[in-house]
mmCIF file of C-alpha atoms and ligand atoms in Angstrom:
data_model
loop_
_atom_site.group_PDB
_atom_site.id
_atom_site.type_symbol
_atom_site.label_atom_id
_atom_site.label_comp_id
_atom_site.label_asym_id
_atom_site.label_seq_id
_atom_site.Cartn_x
_atom_site.Cartn_y
_atom_site.Cartn_z
ATOM 1 C CA MET A 1 111.220 93.951 113.565
ATOM 2 C CA ALA A 2 110.593 96.994 111.407
ATOM 3 C CA THR A 3 107.699 99.137 112.484
ATOM 4 C CA THR A 4 108.794 102.580 111.506
ATOM 5 C CA MET A 5 105.815 103.800 109.539
ATOM 6 C CA ASN A 6 103.628 106.768 110.361
ATOM 7 C CA SER A 7 106.074 108.737 112.414
ATOM 8 C CA GLY A 8 104.649 112.210 112.503
ATOM 9 C CA ALA A 9 101.845 114.332 113.770
ATOM 10 C CA THR A 10 99.007 111.902 113.035
ATOM 11 C CA ASP A 11 100.624 109.038 114.892
ATOM 12 C CA GLU A 12 99.098 109.726 118.279
ATOM 13 C CA TYR A 13 98.795 106.222 119.580
ATOM 14 C CA ASP A 14 101.275 103.759 120.969
ATOM 15 C CA ARG A 15 102.048 101.987 117.758
ATOM 16 C CA ALA A 16 104.801 99.782 119.182
ATOM 17 C CA LYS A 17 102.490 98.586 121.957
ATOM 18 C CA GLU A 18 99.688 97.659 119.534
ATOM 19 C CA VAL A 19 102.103 95.835 117.241
ATOM 20 C CA LYS A 20 103.536 93.945 120.213
ATOM 21 C CA GLU A 21 100.079 92.905 121.388
ATOM 22 C CA PHE A 22 99.186 91.731 117.889
ATOM 23 C CA ASP A 23 102.412 89.736 117.560
ATOM 24 C CA GLU A 24 101.942 88.198 120.990
ATOM 25 C CA SER A 25 98.441 87.055 120.071
ATOM 26 C CA LYS A 26 100.082 85.034 117.228
ATOM 27 C CA ILE A 27 96.852 84.968 115.274
ATOM 28 C CA GLY A 28 98.109 86.870 112.219
ATOM 29 C CA CYS A 29 95.868 88.658 109.706
ATOM 30 C CA LYS A 30 93.947 85.478 108.991
ATOM 31 C CA GLY A 31 93.128 85.128 112.695
ATOM 32 C CA LEU A 32 91.755 88.673 112.767
ATOM 33 C CA VAL A 33 89.468 87.936 109.825
ATOM 34 C CA ASP A 34 88.372 84.609 111.328
ATOM 35 C CA SER A 35 87.450 86.415 114.536
ATOM 36 C CA GLY A 36 85.056 88.611 112.539
ATOM 37 C CA ALA A 37 87.102 91.832 112.300
ATOM 38 C CA THR A 38 85.541 94.333 109.896
ATOM 39 C CA THR A 39 88.287 96.934 110.207
ATOM 40 C CA ILE A 40 92.042 96.572 110.217
ATOM 41 C CA PRO A 41 94.291 97.624 113.121
ATOM 42 C CA ARG A 42 95.575 101.143 112.470
ATOM 43 C CA PHE A 43 99.236 100.127 112.239
ATOM 44 C CA PHE A 44 98.360 98.339 108.976
ATOM 45 C CA ILE A 45 97.152 101.585 107.398
ATOM 46 C CA HIS A 46 99.578 102.966 104.826
ATOM 47 C CA PRO A 47 100.088 106.650 104.044
ATOM 48 C CA PRO A 48 97.739 107.696 101.191
ATOM 49 C CA GLN A 49 100.623 108.649 98.917
ATOM 50 C CA SER A 50 101.906 105.066 98.839
ATOM 51 C CA LEU A 51 98.414 103.704 98.042
ATOM 52 C CA GLN A 52 97.074 106.062 95.414
ATOM 53 C CA LEU A 53 99.851 105.222 92.962
ATOM 54 C CA THR A 54 99.039 101.559 92.877
ATOM 55 C CA GLN A 55 95.628 101.328 91.213
ATOM 56 C CA SER A 56 96.199 99.604 87.895
ATOM 57 C CA SER A 57 94.081 100.851 85.037
ATOM 58 C CA SER A 58 96.430 99.499 82.401
ATOM 59 C CA SER A 59 95.220 97.167 79.715
ATOM 60 C CA HIS A 60 98.760 95.851 79.204
ATOM 61 C CA LEU A 61 99.584 92.211 79.901
ATOM 62 C CA ILE A 62 103.015 90.932 80.866
ATOM 63 C CA PRO A 63 104.422 88.589 78.188
ATOM 64 C CA THR A 64 103.513 84.895 78.300
ATOM 65 C CA ILE A 65 106.128 82.547 76.901
ATOM 66 C CA ASP A 66 105.465 78.957 75.895
ATOM 67 C CA LEU A 67 108.491 76.846 76.870
ATOM 68 C CA SER A 68 107.537 73.768 74.876
ATOM 69 C CA HIS A 69 110.403 72.333 72.796
ATOM 70 C CA ALA A 70 112.846 74.659 74.560
ATOM 71 C CA ASP A 71 115.556 72.071 74.022
ATOM 72 C CA SER A 72 114.920 71.567 70.343
ATOM 73 C CA HIS A 73 113.559 73.460 67.363
ATOM 74 C CA ARG A 74 111.956 76.356 69.326
ATOM 75 C CA ARG A 75 115.032 77.211 71.393
ATOM 76 C CA SER A 76 116.204 80.311 69.537
ATOM 77 C CA GLU A 77 112.659 81.712 69.358
ATOM 78 C CA ILE A 78 112.244 81.183 73.127
ATOM 79 C CA VAL A 79 115.662 82.699 73.910
ATOM 80 C CA HIS A 80 114.633 85.745 71.882
ATOM 81 C CA GLN A 81 111.237 86.075 73.614
ATOM 82 C CA ILE A 82 112.714 85.734 77.099
ATOM 83 C CA ARG A 83 115.479 88.207 76.333
ATOM 84 C CA GLU A 84 112.925 90.753 75.086
ATOM 85 C CA ALA A 85 110.699 90.243 78.124
ATOM 86 C CA SER A 86 113.656 90.492 80.528
ATOM 87 C CA GLN A 87 114.860 93.699 78.896
ATOM 88 C CA THR A 88 111.548 95.502 78.651
ATOM 89 C CA TRP A 89 109.383 94.084 81.447
ATOM 90 C CA GLY A 90 111.632 92.225 83.881
ATOM 91 C CA PHE A 91 108.582 89.963 84.347
ATOM 92 C CA PHE A 92 106.937 87.239 82.298
ATOM 93 C CA GLN A 93 104.831 84.100 82.712
ATOM 94 C CA VAL A 94 105.900 80.707 81.388
ATOM 95 C CA THR A 95 103.640 77.873 80.280
ATOM 96 C CA HIS A 96 104.537 74.283 79.270
ATOM 97 C CA HIS A 97 107.449 74.363 81.715
ATOM 98 C CA GLY A 98 107.242 70.641 82.357
ATOM 99 C CA ILE A 99 105.659 70.686 85.835
ATOM 100 C CA PRO A 100 102.248 68.978 85.699
ATOM 101 C CA SER A 101 99.289 71.198 86.689
ATOM 102 C CA SER A 102 98.236 68.557 89.208
ATOM 103 C CA ASP A 103 101.524 69.018 91.109
ATOM 104 C CA LEU A 104 101.070 72.792 91.119
ATOM 105 C CA HIS A 105 97.523 72.353 92.357
ATOM 106 C CA ASP A 106 98.611 69.944 95.142
ATOM 107 C CA THR A 107 101.246 72.418 96.290
ATOM 108 C CA ILE A 108 98.730 75.261 96.571
ATOM 109 C CA SER A 109 96.368 72.931 98.453
ATOM 110 C CA ALA A 110 99.123 71.943 100.878
ATOM 111 C CA VAL A 111 99.817 75.605 101.686
ATOM 112 C CA ARG A 112 96.117 76.235 102.237
ATOM 113 C CA SER A 113 95.815 73.214 104.554
ATOM 114 C CA PHE A 114 98.811 74.344 106.560
ATOM 115 C CA TYR A 115 97.429 77.865 107.062
ATOM 116 C CA GLU A 116 94.024 76.477 107.913
ATOM 117 C CA LEU A 117 95.333 74.291 110.739
ATOM 118 C CA PRO A 118 93.891 75.104 114.185
ATOM 119 C CA MET A 119 95.291 78.293 115.696
ATOM 120 C CA GLU A 120 97.011 76.416 118.565
ATOM 121 C CA VAL A 121 99.098 74.434 116.073
ATOM 122 C CA LYS A 122 99.883 77.359 113.781
ATOM 123 C CA SER A 123 100.811 79.769 116.536
ATOM 124 C CA GLN A 124 103.872 77.648 117.290
ATOM 125 C CA HIS A 125 105.235 78.633 113.886
ATOM 126 C CA TYR A 126 104.343 82.329 114.036
ATOM 127 C CA CYS A 127 107.009 84.993 113.647
ATOM 128 C CA ARG A 128 107.302 88.471 112.212
ATOM 129 C CA GLY A 129 109.315 88.227 109.030
ATOM 130 C CA ASN A 130 111.101 90.792 106.965
ATOM 131 C CA ARG A 131 109.200 93.575 105.206
ATOM 132 C CA SER A 132 106.863 93.579 108.223
ATOM 133 C CA ARG A 133 104.824 90.578 107.261
ATOM 134 C CA CYS A 134 103.613 87.831 109.555
ATOM 135 C CA GLN A 135 105.194 84.511 108.716
ATOM 136 C CA LEU A 136 104.729 80.903 109.681
ATOM 137 C CA HIS A 137 107.877 78.784 109.626
ATOM 138 C CA ASP A 138 107.643 75.075 109.060
ATOM 139 C CA GLN A 139 110.619 74.536 106.741
ATOM 140 C CA HIS A 140 107.984 73.510 104.185
ATOM 141 C CA LYS A 141 107.636 70.043 105.614
ATOM 142 C CA SER A 142 104.013 70.123 104.552
ATOM 143 C CA LEU A 143 104.659 70.825 100.842
ATOM 144 C CA PRO A 144 104.732 68.150 98.147
ATOM 145 C CA VAL A 145 108.441 67.490 97.664
ATOM 146 C CA ARG A 146 107.976 66.637 93.999
ATOM 147 C CA CYS A 147 106.684 70.094 93.047
ATOM 148 C CA CYS A 148 109.322 71.956 95.052
ATOM 149 C CA TYR A 149 111.963 69.787 93.437
ATOM 150 C CA MET A 150 110.665 70.497 89.959
ATOM 151 C CA VAL A 151 110.395 74.251 90.377
ATOM 152 C CA ARG A 152 113.850 74.463 91.903
ATOM 153 C CA TYR A 153 115.651 72.036 89.634
ATOM 154 C CA ALA A 154 113.798 71.859 86.365
ATOM 155 C CA ALA A 155 112.358 75.351 85.991
ATOM 156 C CA GLY A 156 115.388 77.051 87.520
ATOM 157 C CA LYS A 157 117.850 75.191 85.350
ATOM 158 C CA VAL A 158 115.916 75.665 82.110
ATOM 159 C CA LEU A 159 115.370 79.372 82.716
ATOM 160 C CA MET A 160 118.975 80.059 83.722
ATOM 161 C CA GLY A 161 120.153 78.363 80.519
ATOM 162 C CA ILE A 162 117.853 80.453 78.360
ATOM 163 C CA LEU A 163 118.690 83.689 80.179
ATOM 164 C CA SER A 164 122.423 82.959 79.713
ATOM 165 C CA GLU A 165 122.009 82.478 76.005
ATOM 166 C CA GLY A 166 119.905 85.644 75.843
ATOM 167 C CA LEU A 167 122.984 87.538 77.005
ATOM 168 C CA GLY A 168 125.120 85.806 74.372
ATOM 169 C CA LEU A 169 126.788 83.645 77.046
ATOM 170 C CA GLU A 170 127.386 79.924 77.142
ATOM 171 C CA ARG A 171 124.281 78.024 78.298
ATOM 172 C CA ARG A 172 125.655 76.986 81.681
ATOM 173 C CA ARG A 173 127.226 80.346 82.639
ATOM 174 C CA LEU A 174 124.413 81.614 84.916
ATOM 175 C CA GLU A 175 123.382 78.187 86.091
ATOM 176 C CA GLU A 176 126.907 77.570 87.355
ATOM 177 C CA MET A 177 126.736 80.727 89.440
ATOM 178 C CA THR A 178 123.529 79.685 91.187
ATOM 179 C CA SER A 179 122.746 76.433 92.876
ATOM 180 C CA VAL A 180 119.566 74.792 93.896
ATOM 181 C CA GLU A 181 120.828 74.557 97.469
ATOM 182 C CA ALA A 182 121.152 78.350 97.493
ATOM 183 C CA SER A 183 117.543 78.811 96.397
ATOM 184 C CA ASN A 184 114.931 79.707 98.932
ATOM 185 C CA LEU A 185 111.249 78.749 98.777
ATOM 186 C CA VAL A 186 108.674 80.831 100.660
ATOM 187 C CA VAL A 187 104.934 80.295 101.009
ATOM 188 C CA GLN A 188 102.630 83.305 101.255
ATOM 189 C CA TYR A 189 98.980 83.398 102.281
ATOM 190 C CA TYR A 190 97.105 86.659 101.672
ATOM 191 C CA PRO A 191 93.773 86.442 103.548
ATOM 192 C CA TYR A 192 90.705 88.520 102.752
ATOM 193 C CA CYS A 193 91.200 92.116 103.880
ATOM 194 C CA PRO A 194 88.104 93.999 105.113
ATOM 195 C CA GLN A 195 89.630 97.395 104.173
ATOM 196 C CA PRO A 196 91.793 96.655 101.136
ATOM 197 C CA ASP A 197 92.027 100.289 100.080
ATOM 198 C CA LEU A 198 93.941 101.215 103.223
ATOM 199 C CA THR A 199 96.824 98.778 103.123
ATOM 200 C CA LEU A 200 98.881 96.475 100.890
ATOM 201 C CA GLY A 201 99.641 92.745 100.805
ATOM 202 C CA LEU A 202 103.250 93.508 99.949
ATOM 203 C CA GLN A 203 104.873 96.899 99.572
ATOM 204 C CA SER A 204 106.520 97.966 96.310
ATOM 205 C CA HIS A 205 109.984 96.412 96.073
ATOM 206 C CA THR A 206 112.485 94.774 93.755
ATOM 207 C CA ASP A 207 113.806 91.308 94.629
ATOM 208 C CA PRO A 208 117.416 91.347 95.925
ATOM 209 C CA VAL A 209 118.140 87.971 94.249
ATOM 210 C CA MET A 210 119.163 86.569 90.852
ATOM 211 C CA LEU A 211 115.810 85.250 89.707
ATOM 212 C CA THR A 212 112.369 84.623 91.217
ATOM 213 C CA VAL A 213 109.918 81.976 90.016
ATOM 214 C CA VAL A 214 106.427 82.292 91.520
ATOM 215 C CA LEU A 215 103.563 79.855 91.605
ATOM 216 C CA GLN A 216 100.330 81.762 92.340
ATOM 217 C CA ASN A 217 96.756 80.575 92.710
ATOM 218 C CA ARG A 218 93.845 82.089 90.794
ATOM 219 C CA VAL A 219 93.387 85.118 93.065
ATOM 220 C CA GLY A 220 95.212 88.097 91.550
ATOM 221 C CA GLY A 221 96.817 91.071 93.243
ATOM 222 C CA LEU A 222 100.390 91.078 91.969
ATOM 223 C CA GLN A 223 101.177 94.279 90.062
ATOM 224 C CA VAL A 224 104.293 95.204 88.131
ATOM 225 C CA LYS A 225 105.672 98.662 87.356
ATOM 226 C CA HIS A 226 105.987 99.176 83.620
ATOM 227 C CA GLY A 227 107.068 102.684 82.718
ATOM 228 C CA GLU A 228 104.740 104.907 84.713
ATOM 229 C CA GLU A 229 101.956 102.306 84.935
ATOM 230 C CA TRP A 230 101.131 99.494 87.321
ATOM 231 C CA VAL A 231 100.201 96.398 85.342
ATOM 232 C CA GLU A 232 98.275 93.499 86.869
ATOM 233 C CA VAL A 233 99.801 90.018 86.541
ATOM 234 C CA LYS A 234 96.674 88.052 85.676
ATOM 235 C CA PRO A 235 96.772 84.543 87.138
ATOM 236 C CA MET A 236 96.972 81.934 84.388
ATOM 237 C CA HIS A 237 96.175 78.307 85.072
ATOM 238 C CA GLY A 238 99.309 76.141 85.068
ATOM 239 C CA ALA A 239 101.704 79.071 84.486
ATOM 240 C CA LEU A 240 104.662 80.220 86.582
ATOM 241 C CA VAL A 241 105.545 83.901 86.969
ATOM 242 C CA VAL A 242 109.235 84.718 86.495
ATOM 243 C CA ASN A 243 110.998 87.932 87.423
ATOM 244 C CA ILE A 244 114.529 89.223 87.112
ATOM 245 C CA GLY A 245 116.122 90.125 90.461
ATOM 246 C CA ASP A 246 118.576 92.912 91.291
ATOM 247 C CA LEU A 247 121.603 90.601 91.143
ATOM 248 C CA LEU A 248 120.821 89.532 87.593
ATOM 249 C CA GLN A 249 120.302 93.151 86.538
ATOM 250 C CA ILE A 250 123.762 93.901 87.982
ATOM 251 C CA ILE A 251 125.450 90.820 86.513
ATOM 252 C CA SER A 252 123.947 91.580 83.091
ATOM 253 C CA ASN A 253 125.149 95.203 83.419
ATOM 254 C CA ASP A 254 121.576 96.476 83.011
ATOM 255 C CA GLN A 255 120.675 94.347 79.967
ATOM 256 C CA TYR A 256 117.999 92.654 82.075
ATOM 257 C CA LYS A 257 115.724 94.719 84.327
ATOM 258 C CA SER A 258 114.691 94.108 87.915
ATOM 259 C CA VAL A 259 111.438 96.045 88.271
ATOM 260 C CA HIS A 260 109.293 97.189 91.169
ATOM 261 C CA HIS A 261 106.262 95.114 92.021
ATOM 262 C CA LEU A 262 103.732 94.902 94.849
ATOM 263 C CA VAL A 263 100.749 92.870 95.977
ATOM 264 C CA LEU A 264 97.423 94.590 96.701
ATOM 265 C CA ALA A 265 95.583 93.679 99.886
ATOM 266 C CA ASN A 266 93.157 90.919 98.974
ATOM 267 C CA PRO A 267 89.546 92.169 98.595
ATOM 268 C CA SER A 268 88.247 88.683 97.748
ATOM 269 C CA ARG A 269 86.832 86.127 100.196
ATOM 270 C CA GLU A 270 89.001 83.581 98.426
ATOM 271 C CA THR A 271 92.544 83.588 99.801
ATOM 272 C CA ARG A 272 95.444 84.483 97.557
ATOM 273 C CA ILE A 273 98.343 82.012 97.812
ATOM 274 C CA SER A 274 101.750 82.474 96.244
ATOM 275 C CA ILE A 275 104.915 80.428 96.449
ATOM 276 C CA PRO A 276 108.014 82.269 95.269
ATOM 277 C CA VAL A 277 111.322 80.453 94.800
ATOM 278 C CA PHE A 278 114.270 82.850 94.992
ATOM 279 C CA PHE A 279 117.451 81.819 93.156
ATOM 280 C CA ASN A 280 120.744 83.141 94.488
ATOM 281 C CA PRO A 281 124.470 82.822 93.795
ATOM 282 C CA SER A 282 125.904 79.784 95.510
ATOM 283 C CA LYS A 283 129.479 80.847 96.237
ATOM 284 C CA ARG A 284 129.551 83.037 99.299
ATOM 285 C CA GLY A 285 133.249 83.198 100.226
ATOM 286 C CA ASP A 286 135.249 86.366 100.900
ATOM 287 C CA THR A 287 136.963 86.065 97.517
ATOM 288 C CA ASP A 288 133.807 85.266 95.478
ATOM 289 C CA PHE A 289 133.021 88.602 93.895
ATOM 290 C CA TYR A 290 129.885 89.434 91.916
ATOM 291 C CA GLY A 291 129.320 92.323 89.546
ATOM 292 C CA PRO A 292 128.848 92.892 85.809
ATOM 293 C CA LEU A 293 130.259 89.900 83.905
ATOM 294 C CA LEU A 294 133.520 90.733 82.146
ATOM 295 C CA GLU A 295 132.282 89.089 78.925
ATOM 296 C CA LEU A 296 129.534 91.716 78.734
ATOM 297 C CA LEU A 297 131.813 94.748 79.089
ATOM 298 C CA ALA A 298 133.529 96.787 76.377
ATOM 299 C CA ASP A 299 134.930 100.315 76.042
ATOM 300 C CA GLU A 300 131.525 101.551 74.988
ATOM 301 C CA LYS A 301 129.806 99.405 77.648
ATOM 302 C CA PRO A 302 131.655 100.084 80.917
ATOM 303 C CA ALA A 303 130.637 98.412 84.169
ATOM 304 C CA LEU A 304 127.686 100.202 85.751
ATOM 305 C CA TYR A 305 128.130 98.562 89.174
ATOM 306 C CA ARG A 306 130.940 97.863 91.588
ATOM 307 C CA ASN A 307 131.796 94.321 92.641
ATOM 308 C CA PHE A 308 130.766 92.857 95.986
ATOM 309 C CA THR A 309 130.656 89.569 97.875
ATOM 310 C CA MET A 310 127.436 87.854 98.886
ATOM 311 C CA GLY A 311 128.556 88.124 102.523
ATOM 312 C CA GLU A 312 128.555 91.906 102.167
ATOM 313 C CA VAL A 313 125.120 91.888 100.497
ATOM 314 C CA MET A 314 123.544 89.595 103.084
ATOM 315 C CA GLY A 315 124.931 91.714 105.913
ATOM 316 C CA ARG A 316 123.466 94.870 104.404
ATOM 317 C CA ILE A 317 120.096 93.234 103.740
ATOM 318 C CA PHE A 318 119.785 91.973 107.310
ATOM 319 C CA SER A 319 120.912 95.241 108.874
ATOM 320 C CA ARG A 320 118.491 97.105 106.564
ATOM 321 C CA GLU A 321 121.133 99.684 105.746
ATOM 322 C CA MET A 322 120.576 99.147 102.020
ATOM 323 C CA GLY A 323 117.223 100.193 100.583
ATOM 324 C CA ASN A 324 117.499 98.765 97.109
ATOM 325 C CA LEU A 325 120.359 96.467 96.139
ATOM 326 C CA ARG A 326 120.825 97.526 92.546
ATOM 327 C CA ASN A 327 120.799 101.220 93.400
ATOM 328 C CA TYR A 328 123.200 100.692 96.270
ATOM 329 C CA TYR A 329 125.923 99.124 94.108
ATOM 330 C CA ARG A 330 125.396 101.335 91.057
ATOM 331 C CA LEU A 331 128.554 103.334 90.383
ATOM 332 C CA LYS A 332 126.697 106.543 89.628
ATOM 333 C CA HIS A 333 123.776 107.033 91.956
ATOM 334 C CA THR A 334 120.838 108.709 90.319
ATOM 335 C CA GLU A 335 118.087 108.071 92.830
ATOM 336 C CA ASN A 336 117.900 107.817 96.573
ATOM 337 C CA SER A 337 118.234 104.138 97.390
ATOM 338 C CA ASN A 338 116.830 104.195 100.906
ATOM 339 C CA GLN A 339 113.223 103.255 101.510
ATOM 340 C CA SER A 340 112.603 105.057 104.771
ATOM 341 C CA VAL A 341 109.016 103.957 105.343
ATOM 342 C CA VAL A 342 108.369 100.341 106.250
ATOM 343 C CA CYS A 343 104.675 99.547 106.710
ATOM 344 C CA HIS A 344 102.817 96.512 107.983
ATOM 345 C CA MET A 345 101.537 94.189 105.270
ATOM 346 C CA TRP A 346 98.141 92.447 105.172
ATOM 347 C CA ILE A 347 99.520 88.957 104.667
HETATM 348 O O1 LIG B 1 102.998 87.067 96.157
HETATM 349 C C1 LIG B 1 103.429 87.327 95.042
HETATM 350 O O2 LIG B 1 102.842 87.061 94.021
HETATM 351 C C2 LIG B 1 104.787 88.009 94.884
HETATM 352 C C3 LIG B 1 105.622 87.952 96.100
HETATM 353 C C4 LIG B 1 106.863 88.782 96.005
HETATM 354 O O3 LIG B 1 106.988 89.663 95.209
HETATM 355 C C5 LIG B 1 107.974 88.494 96.915
HETATM 356 O O4 LIG B 1 107.802 87.703 97.862
HETATM 357 O O5 LIG B 1 109.071 89.059 96.711
HETATM 358 FE FE1 LIG B 2 109.052 90.235 95.002
#
């Protein structure tokens, strides 16, 4: 459990004790709100410097890409649009991806129903997850299988094919590196926060994976770093949000960008729900090395990262010795890769 925030002169209370009491109550942030809390426990409060940077005033929108006819006459146009978006934004939304809106809607409803079960039932699933967020584990038994299947198989496969071609590679090159079995689906429930200006739903981070596909409901809060600005990802009915992860930035030798993003604490009485699916490389043996693809290298384009195995990466992620994956494996370090402050998230 990471609870290392606020070390310093102002931290004059027993933070570890308060966190422990909160965890032992197993009620989570939603339970606090349901009990009528109008302030948040102080260990959720983030240092002002990490909050003031996050207010989006940008009028930019992340690209939206229509995937219809991706297997026929619109393919090259779509490959071009996704390549552009992956190079400049690292984030985009896709529409007409083939998953019916009713399935997306049913999936969001199933997550809501699960989180709204009586406290006695939910508390059996409570745990503190990574990045200091409360999590409920149920192995997604409550989610509609059909939607999970479609996001993981259909959307993942289509997007990997297009992203491969965007790099000038054969269609199946990236898809063959990942497998559906190695993908990981998470459900996230961001309840109303009574003091949203003091905390975050999810701290700024990049995803240490190949690719992330997110289904979100209509309550916004996701923001993406674009240059010096934070840009809001406006929820769009029926769309999926896609973002490039650190591993794909590395494999593409920096052609595609894995960018920082965060989720604001939810100021709305309506809960924000998001369901990210993280796609990862499937081969995890000691001799399965990952790094910039040889096909993408040339004398004038040398490898920017060293090779590694997934075993090594997973070990470093779990031991928290690596702040940011893509900075850690970059051959020439330019920025400090360690995030020293880990705060509690209102989720
Ligand atoms: O909740 C969201 O919309 C994004 C979640 C996210 O960035 C993550 O889980 O890595
Ligand atoms: Fe993320």
